[in-house]
Amino acid sequence: MTFTTLTFLLFLGLVLGVYRALPNRRTQNVLLILSSYAFYSWWDWRFSVLMLVSSLVDFLVGKRLAQVDGTRSRKWLLAASLGANLGLLGTFKYFNFFAAELTDLAASLGLNLHPVTLRLVLPVGISFYTFQTLSYTIDIYRRQLEPSKSLLDYLAFVSFFPQLVAGPIERAAHLLPQFQQPRQVRESDLVDGLRQILWGFVKKLVLADNLARIVDLHYANPGESSGPVLMLATVCFGFQIYLDFSGYSDIATGTARLFGFRLMRNFANPYFSMSAAEFWRRWHISLSTWFRDYVYIPLGGNRASRARQAFNLLATFTLSGLWHGASWNFVIWGALNGLWIVPSVMTGRRASEGPDDLPGGTARLPQPRALSRMLGTFAFVTLTWVFFRADTLGDSLLIFERAGLDLLTPSAYLEAWQVIGGELGLFALLGLFVLAEWFQRGKQHGLDLPWPRAARWAVYSGLIWLCMYRMPNDVPTFIYFQF
Amino acid sequence: MPPTIERQGSTQAIESSGRLGVRVAIFLALQFLVLASLGWGYSRNEHALLGAARQKHALLDASGPPRLILVGGSSVLYGLDSPTLAETSGLSSVINMALTAPLGLELMLNEVRGHLAEGDVVLLSFEYEHFCTDVVSARDLIWLLEQRPISLEDMGVDQLKLVLDRSLYHLGSVLRSRSWDGPRAHDPIHDIAYINRYGDSTVSQHVDEVAAPIPTLLDCDLGRSGLIATQVEKLRSFTTEAAANGAEVYYAHPPLEARSFESAQADIAVIHRRLSEALPGRLLSEPVEATHPVRDMLDSNYHLRHAPKLRRSRLLGDRILERQKRVEPRGIEPLTS
């Protein structure tokens, strides 16, 4: 079930109404489990069976881990959980990629292997809930978390529909206790939750899906567009992916608040970052911190020589690229970001800004130095998006080639200008959005407005009807559903 | 940081949520007012082809057995001539229920399922996309509902899900243009004015020069979709159910342009084999008999010009007559027996 459909809005209204009428947290949790499985089965009921199996394995392993003391037994249990979860992920997401690569490698060595491929549909959100359940067993193994005594609480934690298919990837230590205690939903939670949902809809329907038209058109046949047009399409993709994914996260967080839950913040104005390190503290925070805690630190983190730190970073970023999908494009995208961040480690200059600090400084308008650093960071991030978005590695290289060849061709810039001219309304809305993001950057979302009620209602109404007028003709999907 | 969960007195909480409920209700009422003012004056497109569903259902309701009921997508609407079929098959009452393939096989079958009676004959000309990829289009289903809301009863669960998911986007399209007529309104091929009293489109008698090119080759990959087993089973159970009511069901391959046929020949052979196994004696034609040179096609695959349409109707009518003369066992034996 996609958030931006009438189906979801009716579903949400129904589940919320019943939820608020239920007498205690236990019955509320049962409702949340049932509704979450119904939500997930809207795509395909078989996906729910897979999620249930994955959840049960980790629940049982977690329980057993708490009962066993021997190091060897505990390691075996952890291996069982890792094997089950990564096995599922590997089968559904990576098997065909590695089988094809192995066949190619064998062919280059003169061996003729018949490629074995599986005809499997990738279950929506498998990478997200797999990582969430993995963190549960790893934390218990590390004795940082007590296992859940209640299967119901645990199933509700894994399947919680607002964040099930595209995160934020919650840690058990943060979300599970919220299922184990009674929830009291304040009026401010309901109001602010609804505002954040609306803000997510605006990002997705008004901006992301309309930017997608430009991106899809030029990325479908990069050989037919000029360099500046391809670069413009790449900038558009930079905004599209941010608006699409952070819009999803806003709807997820807002929805969770309606039920009295607090999800972790997933984006903190990343495009106002002034360095690579800061960007990665503000972009897809739940995944970045997951890789930090479960890959980077176990590899030795920053308690090692500079060279080793650089290796750890590169390995972590490359793996995070592979998490996004089974293709060399994602691997290169991850590695490039790793290479970008390594110098700050080697020189010992790390960004001090965290996601809760005000990005871009505290001045009302950005200072020239801060602005140039922001633009530089944005430019680099945008270039790496070429690998993320292009269909093949060949297409990525072609886009860079076209950009290089057309660098000094004035007519090519005219083409880019014509693209902008054809979508002036969209670019004007995008400009307004950037301003809103800047002035609201200290807040959780853009609709936290300290205005009189009449003015706020006028803004909300305007945005609702803007969504209706700018939404695409067909139901769009969210980019991160494919991961 | 652990979550902060605030506890309030229950009375205070109820009062507070009650106030919020009133505010939300007022806000929603305001939005409905805006919606009403934006949508004022909108009416359904009376020229839209899908509006023919009303006429077709009225014909079905008003008639009685024995009838020849034509079921399918546009290959039936644009590819069969009811008067010719009536003349050759010996069944004088012919009703063409077909509209377009993206409405889905399930809806097509459900539309006639409850109407079949002793002596009725159904001729179903499927389209290959029904077995290859899921061609059901939420857009067409919503347009159909706009023309004939009661068609909701004929939709299966999967179709209802599609409609519900797309409804908001349809509303958006409607609001973007209150005078919106749908993209087919100005296209003579899809004009309801050419539907005759049997439910056939007679556009091929009036329009000869067609601007639209013959589309690209049929994209069929049976292995990828895995849909064929489900769809064949649907047809089998429909045939059995019809037989239980005393009606006969026959199937025909759709008219296909020769190049498209060649490109999908292997998949079409699989479809033919599966149907022949599941529905013995029910297929009226071989796939190759339905191939046509490009000059026979009206505007796209499955749509015929007038003369080839008459030839096809004559062939199928003759074969129905031939089958009806034979003593046929009623119903289909289960595959496992």
PDB file of N, CA and C in Angstrom, chain B residues 133-184:
ATOM      1  N   THR B 133       1.190 -10.367 -19.773  1.00  0.00           N
ATOM      2  CA  THR B 133       1.456  -9.392 -18.716  1.00  0.00           C
ATOM      3  C   THR B 133       0.111  -8.954 -18.170  1.00  0.00           C
ATOM      4  N   ASP B 134       0.138  -8.356 -17.029  1.00  0.00           N
ATOM      5  CA  ASP B 134      -1.108  -7.927 -16.433  1.00  0.00           C
ATOM      6  C   ASP B 134      -1.544  -6.627 -17.107  1.00  0.00           C
ATOM      7  N   VAL B 135      -2.484  -6.745 -18.048  1.00  0.00           N
ATOM      8  CA  VAL B 135      -2.845  -5.558 -18.823  1.00  0.00           C
ATOM      9  C   VAL B 135      -3.914  -4.715 -18.149  1.00  0.00           C
ATOM     10  N   VAL B 136      -4.419  -5.172 -17.016  1.00  0.00           N
ATOM     11  CA  VAL B 136      -5.528  -4.444 -16.394  1.00  0.00           C
ATOM     12  C   VAL B 136      -5.089  -3.021 -16.066  1.00  0.00           C
ATOM     13  N   SER B 137      -5.911  -2.067 -16.507  1.00  0.00           N
ATOM     14  CA  SER B 137      -5.546  -0.670 -16.296  1.00  0.00           C
ATOM     15  C   SER B 137      -6.558  -0.006 -15.375  1.00  0.00           C
ATOM     16  N   ALA B 138      -6.036   0.549 -14.268  1.00  0.00           N
ATOM     17  CA  ALA B 138      -6.908   1.235 -13.308  1.00  0.00           C
ATOM     18  C   ALA B 138      -7.605   2.408 -13.982  1.00  0.00           C
ATOM     19  N   ARG B 139      -6.901   3.051 -14.900  1.00  0.00           N
ATOM     20  CA  ARG B 139      -7.463   4.214 -15.595  1.00  0.00           C
ATOM     21  C   ARG B 139      -8.735   3.822 -16.357  1.00  0.00           C
ATOM     22  N   ASP B 140      -8.669   2.712 -17.102  1.00  0.00           N
ATOM     23  CA  ASP B 140      -9.850   2.276 -17.859  1.00  0.00           C
ATOM     24  C   ASP B 140     -10.973   1.824 -16.936  1.00  0.00           C
ATOM     25  N   LEU B 141     -10.595   1.174 -15.836  1.00  0.00           N
ATOM     26  CA  LEU B 141     -11.629   0.721 -14.896  1.00  0.00           C
ATOM     27  C   LEU B 141     -12.372   1.923 -14.303  1.00  0.00           C
ATOM     28  N   ILE B 142     -11.622   2.986 -13.984  1.00  0.00           N
ATOM     29  CA  ILE B 142     -12.271   4.175 -13.402  1.00  0.00           C
ATOM     30  C   ILE B 142     -13.137   4.874 -14.445  1.00  0.00           C
ATOM     31  N   TRP B 143     -12.642   4.921 -15.667  1.00  0.00           N
ATOM     32  CA  TRP B 143     -13.463   5.527 -16.728  1.00  0.00           C
ATOM     33  C   TRP B 143     -14.760   4.734 -16.907  1.00  0.00           C
ATOM     34  N   LEU B 144     -14.649   3.411 -16.806  1.00  0.00           N
ATOM     35  CA  LEU B 144     -15.852   2.578 -16.935  1.00  0.00           C
ATOM     36  C   LEU B 144     -16.830   2.901 -15.788  1.00  0.00           C
ATOM     37  N   LEU B 145     -16.276   3.027 -14.575  1.00  0.00           N
ATOM     38  CA  LEU B 145     -17.150   3.319 -13.428  1.00  0.00           C
ATOM     39  C   LEU B 145     -17.816   4.681 -13.574  1.00  0.00           C
ATOM     40  N   GLU B 146     -17.083   5.614 -14.184  1.00  0.00           N
ATOM     41  CA  GLU B 146     -17.654   6.939 -14.403  1.00  0.00           C
ATOM     42  C   GLU B 146     -18.869   6.822 -15.331  1.00  0.00           C
ATOM     43  N   GLN B 147     -18.787   5.926 -16.295  1.00  0.00           N
ATOM     44  CA  GLN B 147     -19.867   5.750 -17.261  1.00  0.00           C
ATOM     45  C   GLN B 147     -20.969   4.843 -16.725  1.00  0.00           C
ATOM     46  N   ARG B 148     -20.555   3.840 -15.940  1.00  0.00           N
ATOM     47  CA  ARG B 148     -21.537   2.872 -15.461  1.00  0.00           C
ATOM     48  C   ARG B 148     -21.124   2.410 -14.062  1.00  0.00           C
ATOM     49  N   PRO B 149     -21.507   3.169 -13.042  1.00  0.00           N
ATOM     50  CA  PRO B 149     -21.026   2.866 -11.682  1.00  0.00           C
ATOM     51  C   PRO B 149     -21.339   1.449 -11.213  1.00  0.00           C
ATOM     52  N   ILE B 150     -22.423   0.880 -11.703  1.00  0.00           N
ATOM     53  CA  ILE B 150     -22.817  -0.448 -11.230  1.00  0.00           C
ATOM     54  C   ILE B 150     -21.828  -1.533 -11.675  1.00  0.00           C
ATOM     55  N   SER B 151     -20.946  -1.185 -12.612  1.00  0.00           N
ATOM     56  CA  SER B 151     -19.922  -2.152 -13.044  1.00  0.00           C
ATOM     57  C   SER B 151     -18.985  -2.539 -11.896  1.00  0.00           C
ATOM     58  N   LEU B 152     -19.062  -1.787 -10.827  1.00  0.00           N
ATOM     59  CA  LEU B 152     -18.282  -2.114  -9.621  1.00  0.00           C
ATOM     60  C   LEU B 152     -18.564  -3.559  -9.188  1.00  0.00           C
ATOM     61  N   GLU B 153     -19.808  -3.984  -9.392  1.00  0.00           N
ATOM     62  CA  GLU B 153     -20.216  -5.345  -8.991  1.00  0.00           C
ATOM     63  C   GLU B 153     -19.451  -6.414  -9.767  1.00  0.00           C
ATOM     64  N   ASP B 154     -19.005  -6.082 -10.966  1.00  0.00           N
ATOM     65  CA  ASP B 154     -18.350  -7.084 -11.810  1.00  0.00           C
ATOM     66  C   ASP B 154     -16.839  -7.133 -11.597  1.00  0.00           C
ATOM     67  N   MET B 155     -16.344  -6.264 -10.744  1.00  0.00           N
ATOM     68  CA  MET B 155     -14.883  -6.213 -10.564  1.00  0.00           C
ATOM     69  C   MET B 155     -14.437  -7.178  -9.469  1.00  0.00           C
ATOM     70  N   GLY B 156     -13.275  -7.790  -9.691  1.00  0.00           N
ATOM     71  CA  GLY B 156     -12.703  -8.667  -8.684  1.00  0.00           C
ATOM     72  C   GLY B 156     -11.925  -7.849  -7.657  1.00  0.00           C
ATOM     73  N   VAL B 157     -11.427  -8.540  -6.639  1.00  0.00           N
ATOM     74  CA  VAL B 157     -10.715  -7.854  -5.552  1.00  0.00           C
ATOM     75  C   VAL B 157      -9.501  -7.092  -6.080  1.00  0.00           C
ATOM     76  N   ASP B 158      -8.729  -7.726  -6.962  1.00  0.00           N
ATOM     77  CA  ASP B 158      -7.520  -7.070  -7.479  1.00  0.00           C
ATOM     78  C   ASP B 158      -7.867  -5.802  -8.252  1.00  0.00           C
ATOM     79  N   GLN B 159      -8.978  -5.861  -8.991  1.00  0.00           N
ATOM     80  CA  GLN B 159      -9.385  -4.678  -9.754  1.00  0.00           C
ATOM     81  C   GLN B 159      -9.872  -3.575  -8.824  1.00  0.00           C
ATOM     82  N   LEU B 160     -10.583  -3.959  -7.775  1.00  0.00           N
ATOM     83  CA  LEU B 160     -11.056  -2.950  -6.813  1.00  0.00           C
ATOM     84  C   LEU B 160      -9.875  -2.267  -6.125  1.00  0.00           C
ATOM     85  N   LYS B 161      -8.841  -3.061  -5.840  1.00  0.00           N
ATOM     86  CA  LYS B 161      -7.631  -2.478  -5.226  1.00  0.00           C
ATOM     87  C   LYS B 161      -7.013  -1.437  -6.160  1.00  0.00           C
ATOM     88  N   LEU B 162      -6.938  -1.804  -7.431  1.00  0.00           N
ATOM     89  CA  LEU B 162      -6.350  -0.873  -8.416  1.00  0.00           C
ATOM     90  C   LEU B 162      -7.158   0.426  -8.485  1.00  0.00           C
ATOM     91  N   VAL B 163      -8.479   0.269  -8.495  1.00  0.00           N
ATOM     92  CA  VAL B 163      -9.357   1.438  -8.607  1.00  0.00           C
ATOM     93  C   VAL B 163      -9.184   2.345  -7.393  1.00  0.00           C
ATOM     94  N   LEU B 164      -9.178   1.724  -6.223  1.00  0.00           N
ATOM     95  CA  LEU B 164      -9.044   2.507  -4.989  1.00  0.00           C
ATOM     96  C   LEU B 164      -7.700   3.238  -4.967  1.00  0.00           C
ATOM     97  N   ASP B 165      -6.648   2.539  -5.356  1.00  0.00           N
ATOM     98  CA  ASP B 165      -5.314   3.151  -5.342  1.00  0.00           C
ATOM     99  C   ASP B 165      -5.227   4.343  -6.292  1.00  0.00           C
ATOM    100  N   ARG B 166      -5.927   4.251  -7.407  1.00  0.00           N
ATOM    101  CA  ARG B 166      -5.764   5.309  -8.401  1.00  0.00           C
ATOM    102  C   ARG B 166      -6.789   6.434  -8.276  1.00  0.00           C
ATOM    103  N   SER B 167      -7.796   6.242  -7.440  1.00  0.00           N
ATOM    104  CA  SER B 167      -8.925   7.185  -7.436  1.00  0.00           C
ATOM    105  C   SER B 167      -8.499   8.629  -7.149  1.00  0.00           C
ATOM    106  N   LEU B 168      -7.559   8.809  -6.241  1.00  0.00           N
ATOM    107  CA  LEU B 168      -7.117  10.168  -5.903  1.00  0.00           C
ATOM    108  C   LEU B 168      -6.484  10.847  -7.129  1.00  0.00           C
ATOM    109  N   TYR B 169      -5.744  10.045  -7.887  1.00  0.00           N
ATOM    110  CA  TYR B 169      -5.045  10.577  -9.070  1.00  0.00           C
ATOM    111  C   TYR B 169      -6.045  10.895 -10.179  1.00  0.00           C
ATOM    112  N   HIS B 170      -7.114  10.120 -10.212  1.00  0.00           N
ATOM    113  CA  HIS B 170      -8.177  10.406 -11.178  1.00  0.00           C
ATOM    114  C   HIS B 170      -8.847  11.734 -10.814  1.00  0.00           C
ATOM    115  N   LEU B 171      -9.095  11.904  -9.530  1.00  0.00           N
ATOM    116  CA  LEU B 171      -9.689  13.172  -9.076  1.00  0.00           C
ATOM    117  C   LEU B 171      -8.781  14.339  -9.455  1.00  0.00           C
ATOM    118  N   GLY B 172      -7.472  14.139  -9.279  1.00  0.00           N
ATOM    119  CA  GLY B 172      -6.511  15.177  -9.664  1.00  0.00           C
ATOM    120  C   GLY B 172      -6.632  15.509 -11.147  1.00  0.00           C
ATOM    121  N   SER B 173      -6.748  14.468 -11.982  1.00  0.00           N
ATOM    122  CA  SER B 173      -6.877  14.704 -13.436  1.00  0.00           C
ATOM    123  C   SER B 173      -8.161  15.468 -13.732  1.00  0.00           C
ATOM    124  N   VAL B 174      -9.226  15.085 -13.055  1.00  0.00           N
ATOM    125  CA  VAL B 174     -10.511  15.744 -13.295  1.00  0.00           C
ATOM    126  C   VAL B 174     -10.419  17.219 -12.920  1.00  0.00           C
ATOM    127  N   LEU B 175      -9.799  17.483 -11.786  1.00  0.00           N
ATOM    128  CA  LEU B 175      -9.712  18.877 -11.331  1.00  0.00           C
ATOM    129  C   LEU B 175      -8.831  19.710 -12.251  1.00  0.00           C
ATOM    130  N   ARG B 176      -7.799  19.064 -12.800  1.00  0.00           N
ATOM    131  CA  ARG B 176      -6.906  19.816 -13.685  1.00  0.00           C
ATOM    132  C   ARG B 176      -7.657  20.340 -14.899  1.00  0.00           C
ATOM    133  N   SER B 177      -8.684  19.679 -15.267  1.00  0.00           N
ATOM    134  CA  SER B 177      -9.482  20.177 -16.379  1.00  0.00           C
ATOM    135  C   SER B 177     -10.936  19.793 -16.157  1.00  0.00           C
ATOM    136  N   ARG B 178     -11.719  20.770 -15.740  1.00  0.00           N
ATOM    137  CA  ARG B 178     -13.119  20.466 -15.452  1.00  0.00           C
ATOM    138  C   ARG B 178     -13.845  20.001 -16.708  1.00  0.00           C
ATOM    139  N   SER B 179     -13.402  20.501 -17.847  1.00  0.00           N
ATOM    140  CA  SER B 179     -14.063  20.109 -19.085  1.00  0.00           C
ATOM    141  C   SER B 179     -13.354  18.919 -19.722  1.00  0.00           C
ATOM    142  N   TRP B 180     -12.638  18.193 -18.907  1.00  0.00           N
ATOM    143  CA  TRP B 180     -11.832  17.072 -19.368  1.00  0.00           C
ATOM    144  C   TRP B 180     -12.703  16.011 -20.037  1.00  0.00           C
ATOM    145  N   ASP B 181     -12.350  15.611 -21.233  1.00  0.00           N
ATOM    146  CA  ASP B 181     -13.137  14.631 -21.959  1.00  0.00           C
ATOM    147  C   ASP B 181     -12.432  13.297 -22.074  1.00  0.00           C
ATOM    148  N   GLY B 182     -11.220  13.228 -21.559  1.00  0.00           N
ATOM    149  CA  GLY B 182     -10.459  11.988 -21.725  1.00  0.00           C
ATOM    150  C   GLY B 182      -9.772  12.015 -23.072  1.00  0.00           C
ATOM    151  N   PRO B 183      -8.600  11.399 -23.173  1.00  0.00           N
ATOM    152  CA  PRO B 183      -7.801  11.495 -24.392  1.00  0.00           C
ATOM    153  C   PRO B 183      -8.450  10.846 -25.605  1.00  0.00           C
ATOM    154  N   ARG B 184      -9.480  10.018 -25.387  1.00  0.00           N
ATOM    155  CA  ARG B 184     -10.051   9.323 -26.539  1.00  0.00           C
ATOM    156  C   ARG B 184     -11.192  10.114 -27.187  1.00  0.00           C
TER     157      ARG B 184
END
